[in-house]
Coordinates of C-alpha atoms (C1' of nucleotides) in Angstrom, one line a residue:
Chain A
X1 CA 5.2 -6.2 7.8
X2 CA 8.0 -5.2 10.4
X3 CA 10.8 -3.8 10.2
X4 CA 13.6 -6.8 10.1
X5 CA 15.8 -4.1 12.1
X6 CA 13.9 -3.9 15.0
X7 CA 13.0 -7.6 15.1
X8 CA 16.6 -8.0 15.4
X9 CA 17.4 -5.9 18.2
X10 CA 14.7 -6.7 20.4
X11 CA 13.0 -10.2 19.3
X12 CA 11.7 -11.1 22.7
X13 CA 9.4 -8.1 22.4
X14 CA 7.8 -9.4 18.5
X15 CA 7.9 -13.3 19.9
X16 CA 5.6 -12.4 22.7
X17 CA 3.6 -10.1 21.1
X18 CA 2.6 -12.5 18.5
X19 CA 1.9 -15.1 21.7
X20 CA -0.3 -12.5 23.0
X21 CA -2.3 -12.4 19.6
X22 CA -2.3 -15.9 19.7
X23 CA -0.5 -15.7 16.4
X24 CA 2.4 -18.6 16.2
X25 CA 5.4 -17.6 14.5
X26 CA 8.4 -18.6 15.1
X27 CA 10.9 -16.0 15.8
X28 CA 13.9 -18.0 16.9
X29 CA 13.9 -19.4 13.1
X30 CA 13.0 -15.7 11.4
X31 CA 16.1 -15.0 13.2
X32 CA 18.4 -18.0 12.2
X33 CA 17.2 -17.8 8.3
X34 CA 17.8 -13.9 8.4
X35 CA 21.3 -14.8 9.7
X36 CA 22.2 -17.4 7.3
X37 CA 20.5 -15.3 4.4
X38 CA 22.4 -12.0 5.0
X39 CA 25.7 -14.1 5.6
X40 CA 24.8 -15.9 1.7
X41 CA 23.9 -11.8 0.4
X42 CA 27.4 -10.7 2.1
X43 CA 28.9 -13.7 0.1
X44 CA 27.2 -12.7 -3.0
X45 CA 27.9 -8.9 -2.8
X46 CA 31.7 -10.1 -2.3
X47 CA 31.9 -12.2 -5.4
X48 CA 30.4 -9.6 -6.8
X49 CA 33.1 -6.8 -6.4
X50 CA 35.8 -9.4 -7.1
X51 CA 34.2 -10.0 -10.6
X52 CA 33.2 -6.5 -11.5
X53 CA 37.2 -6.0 -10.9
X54 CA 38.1 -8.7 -13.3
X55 CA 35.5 -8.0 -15.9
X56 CA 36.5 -4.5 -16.0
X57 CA 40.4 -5.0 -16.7
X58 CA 39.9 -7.5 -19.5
X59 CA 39.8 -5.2 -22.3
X60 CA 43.4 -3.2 -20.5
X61 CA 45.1 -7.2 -20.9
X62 CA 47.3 -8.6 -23.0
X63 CA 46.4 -11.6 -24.7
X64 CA 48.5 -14.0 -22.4
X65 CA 47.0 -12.2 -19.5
X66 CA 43.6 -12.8 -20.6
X67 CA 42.9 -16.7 -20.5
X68 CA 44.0 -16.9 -16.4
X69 CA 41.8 -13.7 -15.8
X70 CA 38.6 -15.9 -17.5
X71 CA 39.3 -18.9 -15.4
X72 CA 39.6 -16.4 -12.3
X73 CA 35.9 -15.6 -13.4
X74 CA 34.6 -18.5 -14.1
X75 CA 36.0 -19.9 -11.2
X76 CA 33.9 -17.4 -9.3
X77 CA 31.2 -17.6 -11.5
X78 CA 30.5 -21.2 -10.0
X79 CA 31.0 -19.9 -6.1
X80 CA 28.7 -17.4 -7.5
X81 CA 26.2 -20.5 -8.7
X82 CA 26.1 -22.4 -5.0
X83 CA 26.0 -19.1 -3.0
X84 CA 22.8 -18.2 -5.1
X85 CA 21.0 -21.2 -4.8
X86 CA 21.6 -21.0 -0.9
X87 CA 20.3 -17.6 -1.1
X88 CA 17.2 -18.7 -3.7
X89 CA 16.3 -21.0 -1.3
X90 CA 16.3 -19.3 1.9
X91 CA 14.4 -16.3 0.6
X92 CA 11.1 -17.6 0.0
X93 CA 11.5 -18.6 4.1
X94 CA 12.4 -15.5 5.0
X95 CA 9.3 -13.9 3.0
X96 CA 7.1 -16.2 4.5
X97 CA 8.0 -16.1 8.0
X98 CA 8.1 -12.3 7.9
X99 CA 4.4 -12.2 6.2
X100 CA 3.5 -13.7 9.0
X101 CA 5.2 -11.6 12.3
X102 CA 2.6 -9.7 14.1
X103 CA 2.7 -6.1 15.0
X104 CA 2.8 -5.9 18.7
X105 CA -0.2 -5.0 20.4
X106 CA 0.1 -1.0 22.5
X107 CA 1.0 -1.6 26.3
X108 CA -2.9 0.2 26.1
X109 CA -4.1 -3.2 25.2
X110 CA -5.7 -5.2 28.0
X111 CA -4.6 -9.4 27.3
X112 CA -6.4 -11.7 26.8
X113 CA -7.8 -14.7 24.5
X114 CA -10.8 -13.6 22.9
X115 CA -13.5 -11.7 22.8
X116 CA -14.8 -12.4 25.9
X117 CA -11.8 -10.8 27.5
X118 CA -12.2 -7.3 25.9
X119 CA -12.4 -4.4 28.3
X120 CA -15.7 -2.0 28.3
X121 CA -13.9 1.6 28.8
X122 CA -18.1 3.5 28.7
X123 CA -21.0 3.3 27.6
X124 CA -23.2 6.5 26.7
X125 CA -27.4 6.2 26.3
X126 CA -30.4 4.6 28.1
X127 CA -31.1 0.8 27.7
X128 CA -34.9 1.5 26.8
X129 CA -37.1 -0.5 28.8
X130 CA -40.4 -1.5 27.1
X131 CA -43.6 -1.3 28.7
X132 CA -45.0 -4.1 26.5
X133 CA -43.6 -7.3 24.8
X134 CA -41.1 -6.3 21.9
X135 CA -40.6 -7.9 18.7
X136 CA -37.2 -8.5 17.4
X137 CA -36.1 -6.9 13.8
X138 CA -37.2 -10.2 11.9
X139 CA -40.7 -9.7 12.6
X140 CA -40.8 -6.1 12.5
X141 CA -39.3 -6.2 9.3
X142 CA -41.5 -8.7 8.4
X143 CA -44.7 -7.7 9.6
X144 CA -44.1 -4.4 8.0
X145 CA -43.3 -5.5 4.8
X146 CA -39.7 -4.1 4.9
X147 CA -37.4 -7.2 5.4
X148 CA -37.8 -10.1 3.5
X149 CA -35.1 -12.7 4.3
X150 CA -37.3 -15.9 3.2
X151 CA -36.5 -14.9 -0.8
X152 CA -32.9 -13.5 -0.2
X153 CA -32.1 -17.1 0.9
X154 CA -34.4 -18.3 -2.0
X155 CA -32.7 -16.8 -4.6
X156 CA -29.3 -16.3 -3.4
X157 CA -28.8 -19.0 0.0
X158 CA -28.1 -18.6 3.2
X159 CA -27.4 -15.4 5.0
X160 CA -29.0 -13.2 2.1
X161 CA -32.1 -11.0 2.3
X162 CA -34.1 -8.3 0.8
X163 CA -35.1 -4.8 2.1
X164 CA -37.8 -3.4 0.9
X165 CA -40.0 0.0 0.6
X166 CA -39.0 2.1 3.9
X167 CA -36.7 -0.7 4.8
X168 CA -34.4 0.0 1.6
X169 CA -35.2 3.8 2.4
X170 CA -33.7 3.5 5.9
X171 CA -30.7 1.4 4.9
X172 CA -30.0 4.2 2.5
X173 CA -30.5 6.9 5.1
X174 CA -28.6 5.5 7.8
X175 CA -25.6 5.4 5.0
X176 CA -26.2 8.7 3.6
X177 CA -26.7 10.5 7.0
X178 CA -23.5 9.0 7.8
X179 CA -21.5 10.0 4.3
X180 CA -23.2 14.0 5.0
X181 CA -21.7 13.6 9.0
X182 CA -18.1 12.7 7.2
X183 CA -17.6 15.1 4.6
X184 CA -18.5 18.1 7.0
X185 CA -15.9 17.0 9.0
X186 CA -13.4 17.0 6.3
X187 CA -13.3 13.7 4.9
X188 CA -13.0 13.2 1.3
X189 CA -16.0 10.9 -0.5
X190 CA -14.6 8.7 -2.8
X191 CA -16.3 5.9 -4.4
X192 CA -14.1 2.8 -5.0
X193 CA -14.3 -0.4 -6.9
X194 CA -14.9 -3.5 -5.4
X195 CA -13.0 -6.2 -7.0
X196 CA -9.5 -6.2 -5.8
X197 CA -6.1 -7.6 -7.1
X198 CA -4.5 -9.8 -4.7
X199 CA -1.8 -7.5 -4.1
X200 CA -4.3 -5.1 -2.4
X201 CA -5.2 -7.8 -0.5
X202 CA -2.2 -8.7 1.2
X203 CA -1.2 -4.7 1.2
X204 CA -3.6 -4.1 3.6
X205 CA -3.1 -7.4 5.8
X206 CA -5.9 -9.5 4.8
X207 CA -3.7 -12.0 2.3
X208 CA -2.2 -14.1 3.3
X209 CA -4.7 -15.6 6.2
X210 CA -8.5 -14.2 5.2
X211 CA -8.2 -15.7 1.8
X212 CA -11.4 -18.2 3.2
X213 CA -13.7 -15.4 4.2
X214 CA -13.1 -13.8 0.9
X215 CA -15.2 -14.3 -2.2
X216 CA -12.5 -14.8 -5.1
X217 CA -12.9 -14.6 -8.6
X218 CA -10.3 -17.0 -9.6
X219 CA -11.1 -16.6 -13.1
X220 CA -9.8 -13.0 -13.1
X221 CA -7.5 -13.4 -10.8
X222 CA -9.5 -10.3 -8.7
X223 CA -11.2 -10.4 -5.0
X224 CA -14.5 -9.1 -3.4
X225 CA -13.7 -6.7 -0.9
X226 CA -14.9 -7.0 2.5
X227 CA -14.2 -3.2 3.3
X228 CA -13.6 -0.3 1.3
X229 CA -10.5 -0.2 3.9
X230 CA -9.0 -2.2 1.2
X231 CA -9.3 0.0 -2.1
X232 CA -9.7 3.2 0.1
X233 CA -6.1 2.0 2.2
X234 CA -4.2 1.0 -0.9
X235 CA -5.2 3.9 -3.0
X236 CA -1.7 5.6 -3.1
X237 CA 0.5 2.3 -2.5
X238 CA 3.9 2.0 -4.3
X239 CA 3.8 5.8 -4.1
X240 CA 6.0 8.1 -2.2
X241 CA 3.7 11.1 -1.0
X242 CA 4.7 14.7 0.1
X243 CA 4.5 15.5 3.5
X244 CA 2.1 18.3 3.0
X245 CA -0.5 15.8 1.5
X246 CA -0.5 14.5 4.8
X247 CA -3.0 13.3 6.6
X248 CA -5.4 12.4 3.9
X249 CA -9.0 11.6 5.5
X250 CA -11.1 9.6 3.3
X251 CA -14.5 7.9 3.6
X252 CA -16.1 5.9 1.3
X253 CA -18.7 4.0 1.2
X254 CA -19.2 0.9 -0.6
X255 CA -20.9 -2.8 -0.5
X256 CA -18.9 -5.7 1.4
X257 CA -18.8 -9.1 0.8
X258 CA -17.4 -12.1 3.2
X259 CA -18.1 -15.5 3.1
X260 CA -18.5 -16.2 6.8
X261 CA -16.8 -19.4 6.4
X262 CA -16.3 -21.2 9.5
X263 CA -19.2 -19.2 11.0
X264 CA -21.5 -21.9 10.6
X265 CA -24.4 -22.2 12.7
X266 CA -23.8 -19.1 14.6
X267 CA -25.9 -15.4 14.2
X268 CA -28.2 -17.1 11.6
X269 CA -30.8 -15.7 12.5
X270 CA -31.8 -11.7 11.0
X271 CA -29.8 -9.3 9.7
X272 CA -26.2 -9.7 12.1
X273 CA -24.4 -12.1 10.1
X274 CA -25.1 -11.7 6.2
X275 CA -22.9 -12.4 2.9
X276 CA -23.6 -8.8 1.9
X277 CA -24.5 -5.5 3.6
X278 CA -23.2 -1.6 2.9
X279 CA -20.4 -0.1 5.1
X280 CA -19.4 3.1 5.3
X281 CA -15.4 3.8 6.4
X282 CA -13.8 6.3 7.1
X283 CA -9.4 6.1 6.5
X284 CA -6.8 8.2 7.4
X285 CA -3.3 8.0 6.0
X286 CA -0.8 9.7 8.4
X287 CA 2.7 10.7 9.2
X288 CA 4.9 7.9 10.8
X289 CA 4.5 9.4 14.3
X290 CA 2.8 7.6 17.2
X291 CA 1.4 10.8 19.0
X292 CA -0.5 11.9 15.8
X293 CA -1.4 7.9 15.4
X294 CA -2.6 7.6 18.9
X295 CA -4.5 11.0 18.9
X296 CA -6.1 10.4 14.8
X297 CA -7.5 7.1 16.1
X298 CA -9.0 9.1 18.7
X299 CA -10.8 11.1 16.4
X300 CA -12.4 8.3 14.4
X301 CA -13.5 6.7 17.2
X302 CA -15.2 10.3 18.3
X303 CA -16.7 10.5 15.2
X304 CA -18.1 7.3 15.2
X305 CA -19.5 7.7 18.4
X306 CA -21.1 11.1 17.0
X307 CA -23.1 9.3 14.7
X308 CA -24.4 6.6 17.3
X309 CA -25.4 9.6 19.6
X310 CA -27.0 11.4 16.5
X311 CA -29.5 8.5 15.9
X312 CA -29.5 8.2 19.3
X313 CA -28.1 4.5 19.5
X314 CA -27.1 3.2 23.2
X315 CA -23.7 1.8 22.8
X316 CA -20.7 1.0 24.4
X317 CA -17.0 1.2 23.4
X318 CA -14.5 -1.6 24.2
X319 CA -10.6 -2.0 23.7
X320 CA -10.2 -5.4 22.3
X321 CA -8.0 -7.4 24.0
X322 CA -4.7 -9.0 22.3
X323 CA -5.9 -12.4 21.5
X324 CA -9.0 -10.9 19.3
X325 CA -6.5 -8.1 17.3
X326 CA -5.7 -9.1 13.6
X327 CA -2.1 -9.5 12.7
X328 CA -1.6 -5.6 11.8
X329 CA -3.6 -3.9 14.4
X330 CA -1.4 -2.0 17.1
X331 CA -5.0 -1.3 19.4
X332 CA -8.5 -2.0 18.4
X333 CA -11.8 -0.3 20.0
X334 CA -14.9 -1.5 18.6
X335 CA -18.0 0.3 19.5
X336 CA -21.0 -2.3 20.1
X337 CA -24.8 -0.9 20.0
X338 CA -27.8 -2.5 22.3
X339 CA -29.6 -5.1 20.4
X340 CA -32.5 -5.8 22.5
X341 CA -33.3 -9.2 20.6
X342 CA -29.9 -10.4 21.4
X343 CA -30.1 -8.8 25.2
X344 CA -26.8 -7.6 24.6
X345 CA -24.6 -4.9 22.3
X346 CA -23.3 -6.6 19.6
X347 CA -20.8 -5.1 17.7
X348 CA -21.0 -2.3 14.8
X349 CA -17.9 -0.9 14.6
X350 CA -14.2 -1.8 14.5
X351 CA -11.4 1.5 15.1
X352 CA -8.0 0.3 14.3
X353 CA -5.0 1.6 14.2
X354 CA -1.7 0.3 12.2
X355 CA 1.7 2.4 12.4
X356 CA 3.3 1.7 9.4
X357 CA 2.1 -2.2 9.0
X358 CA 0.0 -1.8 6.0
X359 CA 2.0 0.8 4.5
X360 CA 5.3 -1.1 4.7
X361 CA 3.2 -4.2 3.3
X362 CA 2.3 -1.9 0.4
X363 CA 5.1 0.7 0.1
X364 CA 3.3 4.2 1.2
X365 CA 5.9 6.3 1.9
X366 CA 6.5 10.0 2.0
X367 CA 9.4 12.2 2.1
X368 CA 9.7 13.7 5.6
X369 CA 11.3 17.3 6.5
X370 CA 14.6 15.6 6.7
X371 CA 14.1 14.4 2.9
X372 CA 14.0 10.6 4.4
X373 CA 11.7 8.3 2.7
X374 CA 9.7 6.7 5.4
X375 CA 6.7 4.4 5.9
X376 CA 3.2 6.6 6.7
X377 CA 0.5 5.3 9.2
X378 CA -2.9 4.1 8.3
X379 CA -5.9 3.8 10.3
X380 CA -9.5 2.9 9.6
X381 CA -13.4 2.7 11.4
X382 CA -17.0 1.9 10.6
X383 CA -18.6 4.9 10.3
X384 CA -21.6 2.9 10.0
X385 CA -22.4 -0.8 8.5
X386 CA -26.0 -1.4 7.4
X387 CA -28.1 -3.4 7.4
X388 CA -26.8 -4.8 11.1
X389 CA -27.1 -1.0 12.3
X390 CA -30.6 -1.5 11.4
X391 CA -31.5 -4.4 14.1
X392 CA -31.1 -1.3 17.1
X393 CA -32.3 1.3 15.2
X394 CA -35.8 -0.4 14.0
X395 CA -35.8 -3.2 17.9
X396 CA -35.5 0.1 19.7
X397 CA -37.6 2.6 18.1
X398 CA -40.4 0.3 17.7
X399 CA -44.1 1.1 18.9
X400 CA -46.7 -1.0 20.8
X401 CA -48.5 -1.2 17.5
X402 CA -45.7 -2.7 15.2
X403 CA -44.6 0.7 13.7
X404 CA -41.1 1.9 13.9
X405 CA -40.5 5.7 14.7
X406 CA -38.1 7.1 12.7
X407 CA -34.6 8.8 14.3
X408 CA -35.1 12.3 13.8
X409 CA -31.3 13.0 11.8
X410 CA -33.0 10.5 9.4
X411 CA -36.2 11.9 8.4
X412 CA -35.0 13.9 5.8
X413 CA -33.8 11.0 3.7
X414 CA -36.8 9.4 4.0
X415 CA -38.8 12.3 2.9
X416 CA -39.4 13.8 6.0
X417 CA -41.7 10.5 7.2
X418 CA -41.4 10.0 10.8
X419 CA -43.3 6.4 11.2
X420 CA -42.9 3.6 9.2
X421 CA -46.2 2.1 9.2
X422 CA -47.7 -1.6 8.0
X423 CA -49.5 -0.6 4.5
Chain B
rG1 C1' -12.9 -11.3 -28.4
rG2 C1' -9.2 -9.5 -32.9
rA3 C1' -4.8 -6.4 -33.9
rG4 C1' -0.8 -3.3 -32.4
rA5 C1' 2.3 -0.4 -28.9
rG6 C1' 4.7 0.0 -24.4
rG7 C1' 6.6 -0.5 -19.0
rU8 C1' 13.3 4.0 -17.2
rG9 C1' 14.4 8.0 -11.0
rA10 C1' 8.8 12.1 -7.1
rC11 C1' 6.9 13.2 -12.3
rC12 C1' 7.7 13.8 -17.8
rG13 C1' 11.1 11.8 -21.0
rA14 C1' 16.1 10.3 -23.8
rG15 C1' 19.0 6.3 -24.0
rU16 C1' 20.0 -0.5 -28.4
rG17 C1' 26.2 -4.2 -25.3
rG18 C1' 31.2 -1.3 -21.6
rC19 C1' 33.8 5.7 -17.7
rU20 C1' 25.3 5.3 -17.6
rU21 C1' 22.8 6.3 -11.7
rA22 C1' 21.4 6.7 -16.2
rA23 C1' 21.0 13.0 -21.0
rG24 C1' 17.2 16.9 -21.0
rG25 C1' 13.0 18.9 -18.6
rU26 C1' 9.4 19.5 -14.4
rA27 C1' 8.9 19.5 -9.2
rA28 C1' 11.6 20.2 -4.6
rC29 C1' 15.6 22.5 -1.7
rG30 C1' 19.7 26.5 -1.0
rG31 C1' 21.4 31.1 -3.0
rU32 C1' 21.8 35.8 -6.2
rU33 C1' 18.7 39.6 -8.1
rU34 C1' 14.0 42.3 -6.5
rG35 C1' 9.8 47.3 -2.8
rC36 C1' 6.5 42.4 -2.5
rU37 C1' 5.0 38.3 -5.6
rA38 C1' 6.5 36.4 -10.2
rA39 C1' 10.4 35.7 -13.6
rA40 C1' 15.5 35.0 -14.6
rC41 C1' 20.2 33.1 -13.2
rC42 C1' 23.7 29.8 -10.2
rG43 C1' 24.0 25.5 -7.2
rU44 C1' 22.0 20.9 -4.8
rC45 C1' 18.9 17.0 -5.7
rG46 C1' 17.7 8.3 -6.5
rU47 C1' 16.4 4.0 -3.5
rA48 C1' 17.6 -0.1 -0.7
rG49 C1' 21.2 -3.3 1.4
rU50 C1' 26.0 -3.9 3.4
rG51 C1' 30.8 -2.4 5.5
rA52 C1' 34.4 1.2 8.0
rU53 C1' 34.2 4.9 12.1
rA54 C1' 31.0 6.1 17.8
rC55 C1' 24.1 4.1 16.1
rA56 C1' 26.1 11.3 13.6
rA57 C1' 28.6 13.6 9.5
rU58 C1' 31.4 11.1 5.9
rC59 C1' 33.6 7.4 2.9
rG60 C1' 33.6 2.4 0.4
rC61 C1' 31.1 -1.8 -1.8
rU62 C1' 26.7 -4.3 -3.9
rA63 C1' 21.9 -4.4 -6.1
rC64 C1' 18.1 -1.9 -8.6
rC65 C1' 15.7 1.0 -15.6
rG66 C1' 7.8 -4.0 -14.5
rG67 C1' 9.1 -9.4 -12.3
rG68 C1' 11.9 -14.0 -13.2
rG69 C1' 15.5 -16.7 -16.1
rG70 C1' 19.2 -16.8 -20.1
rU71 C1' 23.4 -15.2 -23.6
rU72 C1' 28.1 -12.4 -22.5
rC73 C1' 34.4 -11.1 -19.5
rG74 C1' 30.4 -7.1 -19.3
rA75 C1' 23.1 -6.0 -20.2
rA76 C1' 18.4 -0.5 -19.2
rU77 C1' 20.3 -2.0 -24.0
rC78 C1' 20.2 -9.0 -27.0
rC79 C1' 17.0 -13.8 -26.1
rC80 C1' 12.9 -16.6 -23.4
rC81 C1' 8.7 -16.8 -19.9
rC82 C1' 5.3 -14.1 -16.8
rC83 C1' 2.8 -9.7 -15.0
rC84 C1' 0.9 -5.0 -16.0
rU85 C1' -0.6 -0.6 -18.9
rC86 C1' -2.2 1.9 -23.3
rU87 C1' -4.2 2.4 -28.5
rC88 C1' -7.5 0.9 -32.5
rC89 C1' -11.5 -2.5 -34.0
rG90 C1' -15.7 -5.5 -32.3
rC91 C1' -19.4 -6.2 -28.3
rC92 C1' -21.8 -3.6 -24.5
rA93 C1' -24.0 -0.9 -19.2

RNA sequence: GGAGAGGUGACCGAGUGGCUUAAGGUAACGGUUUGCUAAACCGUCGUAGUGAUACAAUCGCUACCGGGGGUUCGAAUCCCCCCCUCUCCGCCA
């Protein structure tokens, strides 16, 4: 959500920022419905004063003063009526073309269309080259017994798998490591349910518009998340914090769920696109204040990039470009790790920063220094989404002989093993 | 699933038709006292919208006691619908 205010003084720069994310809405109307609405509210709040005058002298009148006051009222009483209904009728407008006005990308943000048109800002690690033929992570996983995709489809369709023995034990690794790398930086764990109210939802940007890619309960009126950005995000909405709380650094880690609708037909094969894998996040909730907004996205982004270089993943960081940003996102850098079976990175991590979009959406608010009420800024990454992480980590630490050596940061959750080996 | 209770300001909590923005308390802020801390005492302390003035200070108006509608000259207070929370019983990881 934006501020109407600033819409209003500068509309040019919200109409081409939401041409930019190739998000359609129609400004020029926002503007004419807010005019005509705060004209009927003016009316309104007018009527208003004129009857709160009346009502209030009626018990002071005599009783041949009374009967013109009551037709006075009633008289407004029916402006009152008319003026309401205009108002009743444009509000639902108003609320719907608001939902739907983008936040403007940062100047930082390169344009563009889609994907294709994001910008690589560097890339850190080697690009192994193999000295023999390798295999991608479906038949590693499946020669070694750790992957089994064939009965995850079986018993729960398309896009569904099982991990198995050290497969399962990596998967957990990778998210544990990647917890252990958090807290000692001074986020807070939390674990978080999964099944969010709609109100959540749209709190955090994803209602209305990713209501398709979201598996709803509609018996129970409650939604799968596909991020613990949501629950973790929302946590202290409708509250009004103290500035010393501020910022609160979370990371929690938690399964996701999306429906991939509209995805048909592309990444089916492995572990890339699935209905289900385990995400750790990491959050911040901050003071309204672009510097400290500009500089904590920064810092997720580093320590994302301190796990990659930990397990020693090649990757590369890109700043999305404004045609592939969601309708909240200020700036967006996703890091994207080598897949050799795709002979190209791929992403595994999205680093976005809001201002107060979400938090006006959901009514976070602290009291500043000045004892204002304002709107606090949320931010969120991957710190690490498995099982996709697992396509570099087991295509690139593979042997000659099918076995996988084992990223050293990672041994200890597996027991110390350093080879995962066919049984 | 059965039965009941309840949703009031940052928080707790009074308030059952009119001078109620809402008692009292906590927290916060300013001050007095004090060797320091604490305590005590005094004072300040709602949000949003809108208007006047210069976008500041300030002043005025309006709305807001879960959401929506109704009764009434007048609603936190009465009526209806919805949402949410809690308690007890049952079932159960």
């Amino acid at each position: 959500m934006i501020d109407i205010k600033l819409i209003r003084e500068n509309p040019k720069k919200y109409h081409d920022g939401a041409i930019a994310k190739n998000l359609g809405v129609d400004i020029d109307k926002l503007l004419a419905v807010d005019k005509k609405l705060l004209a009927g509210k003016k009316q309104l709040q007018q009527i208003a004063t004129e009857k709160n005058a009346i009502g209030k002298s009626i018990p002071k009148l005599s009783a041949e003063e009374k009967p013109e006051a009551l037709a006075k009222l009633a008289d407004l009483k029916s402006k009152e009526a008319a003026s309401n209904e205009e108002v009743n009728a444009l509000q639902p407008q108003y609320d719907d073309l608001m939902g739907k006005v983008p936040q403007p990308a940062s100047p930082d943000v390169p344009y563009g269309e889609d994907d294709t048109e994001n910008v690589k800002l560097r890339k850190w690690g080697t690009i192994r080259e193999f000295d023999f033929t390798p295999k991608d992570h479906v038949e590693l996983g499946l020669d070694l017994d750790i992957i089994d995709i064939e009965r995850g489809v079986k018993l729960a369709g398309t896009r569904n798998y099982f991990l198995k023995g050290d497969g399962a034990m990596l998967h957990w690794a990778v998210l544990r490591f990647s917890m252990d790398f958090m807290i000692e930086r001074g986020y807070t764990p939390m674990a978080v349910p999964l099944l969010m109210r709609d109100e959540a939802m749209r709190g955090t940007g994803y209602f209305p518009g990713s209501e398709e890619q979201t598996y709803q309960m509609e018996r129970d009126g409650l939604n799968l998340v596909g991020t613990a950005e949501v629950p973790v995000t929302a946590y202290h909405s409708g509250e009004l914090l103290k500035e010393d709380m501020l910022p609160i650094k979370s990371v929690a880690m938690s399964t996701c769920f999306r429906r991939e609708a509209g995805a048909a037909g592309k990444d089916t094969r492995g572990l890339y696109r699935i209905h289900q894998f385990d995400k750790v996040e990491q959050v911040i909730i901050a003071k309204n204040s672009e510097e400290a907004s500009i500089e904590y996205h920064k810092e997720i982004l580093a320590n994302s990039e301190g796990v990659m270089q930990a397990i020693g993943l090649p990757y590369q960081v890109v700043n999305v470009c404004t045609g592939d940003l969601g309708r909240g996102q200020v700036q967006k850098f996703d890091i994207e790790a080598w897949m050799p079976s795709r002979d190209s990175y791929g992403e595994t991590h999205s680093a976005s920063r809001f201002y107060d979009f979400q938090a006006r959406r959901m009514n976070l608010r602290y009291k500043n220094s000045e004892k204002k009420n304002v709107f606090c800024h949320t931010l969120n990454n991957t710190v690490i989404a498995s099982p996709r992480i697992l396509i570099p980590i087991l295509e690139l630490n593979q042997n000659e002989d099918g076995s996988i050596t084992i990223p050293q940061v990672l041994r200890k959750y597996l027991g110390g093993k350093e080879l995962i080996t066919k049984k």
